[in-house]
């Protein structure tokens, strides 16, 4: 699969894949079957609509992306939310609240077409990261504002990863030698790069059209595949402002644009109980997914101690934790390999011992507490 994804997240997902921390078919099916009668990402307060775009963006629900990519939003959810906001006569303004490293190419350009057809004023707010496919979405808004000075935007480029096996042989028809290029060869890599370059050109054209600039400017000034911090991104024309930072025009006496006051939890609960209830339910779902992610990685790597601690202290699946699980999994694999070669070393490898019943009960208790379950 080809991705428009921030490099750090892309590498973290590949590491998780290599460690065997994949959701099973039953978990994936349950995730896909959840009630999706509405977009699930749209909230309306007064005359303003907000669409939450978080985590890895995919064409269909992807539990692996949600666990190891910081969340998951589908392009269909975004498109449905845009249609609902556009058709709601009470909505006069749409905000795209984006915290996403990007996502897959499949489905992106249908969403960009839907954004292009929106007639109501629309702005994008880039929170922690607004990269690659997510930045392409933001570029279609009337303006892009960074939520803070540490917000990262950009990562404009296309990437693909191939797992090569010496036990796999591919044969193509005589007149289709590029159908399955051998990426171990210079010629095969060149064939893949040609395809990525063509996709890159389409991607950059979409960003340039949204930002009303030339494609050459995007290629030259928008990070060349890297992410850029908010103030530098504003200087390069990638975004239009940073919250809490006075622009040069304002400092010299120009007019200052003010942001709408943010609503706190108490006001939201009292003024919009339906919206509060929906947000609460979304939070409960996210917490369940957080716990499941740690349990899956803990079981796959044999490091349930780390999973127990992470669940208890509320840790999300960070790159540091992913690396810790991966290291534990590799260590476990080495131990099992030594035991297979020489059973006598088994007694000396305490790290490979199975989780005891008492430890299992501790993990279960922490999980129950994290999910708000009663004994």
XYZ file of C-alpha atoms in Angstrom:
375
model
C 0.000 0.000 0.000
C 1.201 3.517 -0.772
C 1.077 6.049 2.048
C 0.978 9.799 2.456
C 2.207 9.604 6.038
C 4.651 11.336 8.389
C 7.934 9.383 8.386
C 8.063 8.795 12.163
C 4.566 7.330 12.263
C 5.234 5.284 9.126
C 8.341 3.734 10.697
C 6.548 3.100 14.009
C 3.721 1.257 12.247
C 6.243 -0.825 10.287
C 8.045 -1.706 13.543
C 4.756 -2.776 15.133
C 3.988 -4.881 12.078
C 7.413 -6.532 12.246
C 6.959 -7.348 15.954
C 3.749 -9.263 15.254
C 1.476 -6.871 17.156
C -1.419 -7.179 14.719
C -5.104 -7.231 15.749
C -6.712 -10.567 14.992
C -9.542 -11.017 12.499
C -12.198 -11.000 15.220
C -10.974 -7.703 16.693
C -10.813 -6.088 13.238
C -14.321 -7.322 12.385
C -15.698 -5.969 15.676
C -14.076 -2.583 15.014
C -15.546 -2.393 11.510
C -18.991 -3.443 12.776
C -19.349 -0.664 15.348
C -22.334 1.624 14.882
C -21.443 4.027 12.093
C -24.912 5.388 11.387
C -23.385 8.874 11.426
C -19.920 10.207 10.738
C -18.886 10.062 14.414
C -16.489 12.991 13.913
C -18.914 15.917 13.620
C -20.074 18.142 16.470
C -22.267 21.214 16.136
C -22.409 23.974 18.748
C -24.586 26.942 17.875
C -23.883 27.905 14.272
C -20.415 26.310 14.179
C -19.570 22.774 13.066
C -16.325 21.033 13.961
C -14.979 17.918 12.235
C -12.368 15.963 14.222
C -9.718 14.430 11.957
C -7.353 12.389 14.127
C -4.909 9.545 13.732
C -4.100 7.663 10.555
C -6.517 8.266 7.678
C -7.763 5.186 5.826
C -10.410 4.247 3.297
C -12.154 1.860 5.695
C -11.913 1.364 9.491
C -8.476 -0.009 10.371
C -7.862 -1.173 13.944
C -4.124 -1.580 13.365
C -3.915 2.078 12.309
C -5.923 3.144 15.362
C -3.682 1.269 17.782
C -0.284 2.119 16.356
C -0.901 5.331 14.426
C -2.423 7.390 17.234
C -6.035 6.832 16.146
C -8.011 6.229 12.973
C -10.398 8.367 10.937
C -11.811 7.152 7.634
C -12.168 9.318 4.578
C -15.822 8.277 4.445
C -16.362 9.754 7.927
C -14.868 13.071 6.827
C -16.929 13.165 3.635
C -20.144 12.329 5.509
C -19.437 15.010 8.125
C -18.822 17.603 5.414
C -22.137 16.727 3.755
C -24.007 16.964 7.076
C -22.456 20.332 7.939
C -23.073 21.682 4.441
C -26.742 20.652 4.517
C -27.426 21.870 8.076
C -29.096 25.304 7.713
C -27.999 26.324 11.226
C -24.290 25.894 10.431
C -22.527 28.986 9.092
C -18.884 27.972 9.616
C -16.923 24.705 9.499
C -13.693 23.972 11.387
C -11.451 21.032 10.527
C -9.683 20.120 13.799
C -6.715 18.092 12.576
C -4.238 16.003 14.560
C -3.062 13.420 12.052
C 0.205 12.128 10.578
C -1.542 11.435 7.260
C -2.767 8.183 5.780
C -3.341 6.050 2.732
C -3.707 7.366 -0.792
C -6.840 5.285 -1.394
C -9.862 7.459 -0.638
C -7.985 10.739 -0.202
C -8.822 12.344 -3.522
C -12.560 11.664 -3.166
C -12.381 13.570 0.127
C -10.437 16.421 -1.490
C -13.175 16.668 -4.130
C -15.821 16.861 -1.387
C -13.844 19.627 0.350
C -13.598 21.557 -2.896
C -17.395 21.537 -3.191
C -18.020 23.007 0.285
C -19.637 26.449 -0.008
C -19.564 27.536 3.644
C -16.555 29.288 5.216
C -14.092 26.636 6.333
C -10.861 26.827 8.291
C -8.398 24.172 9.424
C -6.723 24.075 12.844
C -3.493 22.038 12.964
C -2.923 20.623 16.433
C 0.112 18.435 17.261
C 0.722 17.251 13.713
C -0.921 17.915 10.359
C 1.149 15.953 7.892
C 1.032 14.551 4.393
C -2.537 13.425 3.519
C -3.862 15.394 6.513
C -2.079 18.522 5.286
C -3.607 18.006 1.841
C -7.017 18.087 3.526
C -6.119 21.226 5.500
C -4.891 22.927 2.332
C -8.423 22.918 0.920
C -9.716 25.171 3.731
C -9.941 28.956 3.439
C -7.209 29.265 6.081
C -4.918 27.075 8.188
C -4.110 28.030 11.782
C -1.601 26.160 13.973
C -2.917 25.452 17.467
C 0.480 26.229 19.031
C 4.096 26.972 18.170
C 5.061 23.283 18.427
C 2.519 22.158 15.830
C 4.163 20.360 12.901
C 2.882 20.536 9.343
C 4.063 19.297 5.968
C 5.666 15.905 5.198
C 4.622 16.204 1.568
C 5.623 13.039 -0.240
C 4.660 9.453 -1.057
C 6.220 6.332 0.478
C 5.927 2.592 -0.065
C 7.521 -0.293 1.839
C 8.180 -3.781 0.480
C 8.947 -6.908 2.506
C 11.271 -9.132 0.482
C 11.431 -12.892 0.974
C 13.950 -15.236 -0.645
C 11.256 -17.926 -0.621
C 8.891 -15.957 -2.849
C 9.121 -16.061 -6.639
C 7.003 -13.772 -8.858
C 6.597 -14.331 -12.593
C 4.828 -11.862 -14.896
C 3.734 -12.086 -18.511
C 6.296 -11.165 -21.161
C 4.712 -7.821 -22.045
C 4.182 -6.761 -18.403
C 7.643 -6.814 -16.774
C 6.797 -3.854 -14.519
C 3.685 -5.444 -13.008
C 5.703 -6.908 -10.116
C 9.049 -5.045 -10.076
C 11.895 -6.687 -8.178
C 12.749 -3.995 -5.628
C 16.067 -5.717 -4.886
C 17.335 -4.462 -8.234
C 18.112 -0.943 -9.423
C 15.640 -1.378 -12.274
C 12.864 -2.517 -9.931
C 13.403 0.403 -7.561
C 13.351 2.797 -10.513
C 9.996 1.379 -11.646
C 8.515 1.869 -8.173
C 9.960 5.384 -7.939
C 8.373 6.315 -11.271
C 4.971 5.346 -9.879
C 5.587 7.234 -6.630
C 6.728 10.315 -8.564
C 3.508 10.292 -10.592
C 1.429 10.089 -7.410
C 3.557 12.822 -5.830
C 2.787 15.126 -8.752
C -0.971 14.602 -8.359
C -0.668 15.128 -4.587
C 1.337 18.355 -4.936
C -1.067 19.707 -7.550
C -3.944 19.246 -5.076
C -2.053 21.090 -2.321
C -1.037 23.895 -4.688
C -4.603 24.329 -5.912
C -5.906 24.499 -2.347
C -3.272 27.024 -1.248
C -3.608 28.980 -4.529
C 0.090 28.779 -5.362
C 2.304 27.094 -7.949
C 3.214 23.404 -7.624
C 6.892 24.364 -7.937
C 6.557 26.443 -4.752
C 5.182 23.443 -2.858
C 8.080 21.258 -4.012
C 10.720 23.880 -3.249
C 9.496 25.540 -0.043
C 7.104 23.205 1.782
C 9.682 21.031 3.565
C 10.682 18.634 0.765
C 9.173 15.673 2.615
C 9.937 16.886 6.146
C 7.593 18.452 8.685
C 8.053 22.110 9.655
C 7.289 23.824 12.970
C 4.407 26.285 13.010
C 6.191 29.640 12.844
C 8.527 28.497 10.079
C 5.529 27.010 8.257
C 3.795 30.391 8.426
C 6.906 32.098 7.067
C 6.940 29.687 4.125
C 3.246 30.191 3.391
C 2.234 26.677 4.418
C -0.192 28.030 7.041
C -1.783 31.402 7.753
C -1.165 31.929 11.455
C -0.269 30.531 14.874
C -2.502 30.871 17.919
C -0.963 33.107 20.547
C 1.631 34.564 18.162
C 1.161 38.121 16.909
C 1.957 38.436 13.220
C 4.226 41.197 11.879
C 1.213 42.984 10.425
C -0.462 43.200 13.826
C 2.747 44.258 15.544
C 3.034 47.198 13.151
C -0.518 48.353 13.702
C -2.485 46.046 11.423
C -5.827 44.524 12.275
C -5.716 41.456 14.503
C -8.006 38.522 13.828
C -9.409 37.114 17.039
C -10.133 33.447 17.610
C -13.456 32.305 19.033
C -13.369 31.565 22.748
C -12.937 27.884 23.484
C -15.717 26.195 25.430
C -14.819 24.424 28.693
C -16.297 21.075 29.779
C -18.768 22.533 32.281
C -20.214 24.985 29.750
C -20.427 22.265 27.109
C -22.261 19.912 29.495
C -24.748 22.561 30.579
C -25.335 24.244 27.214
C -25.126 21.248 24.886
C -25.851 18.024 26.814
C -26.287 15.969 23.622
C -22.884 17.010 22.302
C -21.319 16.377 25.730
C -22.795 12.857 25.809
C -21.451 12.130 22.327
C -17.975 13.357 23.247
C -18.090 11.266 26.451
C -18.952 8.137 24.443
C -16.104 8.853 22.014
C -13.742 9.164 24.972
C -14.884 5.814 26.385
C -14.289 4.152 23.023
C -10.828 5.697 22.737
C -9.962 4.467 26.250
C -11.019 0.937 25.382
C -8.879 1.022 22.241
C -5.913 2.357 24.261
C -6.168 -0.508 26.730
C -6.595 -3.100 23.971
C -3.519 -1.779 22.150
C -1.325 -2.217 25.238
C -2.720 -5.685 25.927
C -2.112 -6.859 22.362
C 1.446 -5.508 22.347
C 2.081 -6.875 25.840
C 0.907 -10.349 24.893
C 2.719 -10.342 21.529
C 6.016 -9.209 23.056
C 5.741 -11.083 26.357
C 6.101 -7.784 28.237
C 2.832 -7.595 30.161
C 4.621 -5.685 32.933
C 5.042 -2.677 30.637
C 1.439 -3.064 29.452
C 0.240 -3.171 33.088
C 2.122 0.041 33.927
C 1.006 1.862 30.766
C -2.657 0.985 31.302
C -2.516 2.067 34.941
C -0.856 5.449 34.359
C -2.945 6.344 31.290
C -0.076 6.250 28.791
C -0.980 6.364 25.112
C 0.906 4.255 22.573
C 3.987 6.451 22.133
C 6.983 5.706 19.921
C 9.049 5.022 23.066
C 6.574 2.388 24.251
C 6.369 0.840 20.789
C 10.158 0.522 20.785
C 10.079 -1.027 24.270
C 7.517 -3.616 23.201
C 9.490 -4.306 20.024
C 12.729 -4.808 21.986
C 10.959 -7.160 24.409
C 9.505 -9.120 21.515
C 12.897 -9.492 19.838
C 14.460 -10.535 23.145
C 11.705 -13.087 23.654
C 12.284 -14.457 20.149
C 16.029 -14.819 20.841
C 15.353 -16.669 24.087
C 12.895 -19.028 22.437
C 15.433 -19.691 19.669
C 18.111 -20.555 22.258
C 15.714 -22.851 24.067
C 14.859 -24.612 20.826
C 18.573 -25.181 20.142
C 19.399 -26.254 23.697
C 16.502 -27.095 26.089
C 18.913 -26.995 29.053
C 19.113 -23.192 28.854
C 15.369 -22.917 29.475
C 15.800 -22.995 33.242
C 18.218 -20.083 33.097
C 16.023 -17.861 30.953
C 13.545 -16.603 33.497
C 12.434 -13.840 31.149
C 10.759 -16.452 29.000
C 8.677 -17.829 31.860
C 4.917 -17.604 31.364
C 2.925 -14.943 33.127
C 1.744 -16.242 36.485
C -1.883 -16.286 37.616
C -1.270 -13.528 40.155
C 0.256 -11.275 37.487
C -2.671 -11.999 35.196
C -5.106 -10.980 37.926
C -3.200 -7.711 38.449
C -3.436 -6.874 34.758
C -7.138 -7.756 34.721
C -7.764 -5.489 37.713
C -5.976 -2.562 36.095
C -7.879 -3.075 32.840
C -11.197 -3.160 34.698
C -10.323 0.063 36.530
C -9.218 1.789 33.318
C -12.462 0.884 31.590
C -14.629 1.810 34.569
C -15.847 -1.746 35.201
C -17.097 -2.881 38.603
C -16.003 -6.153 40.212
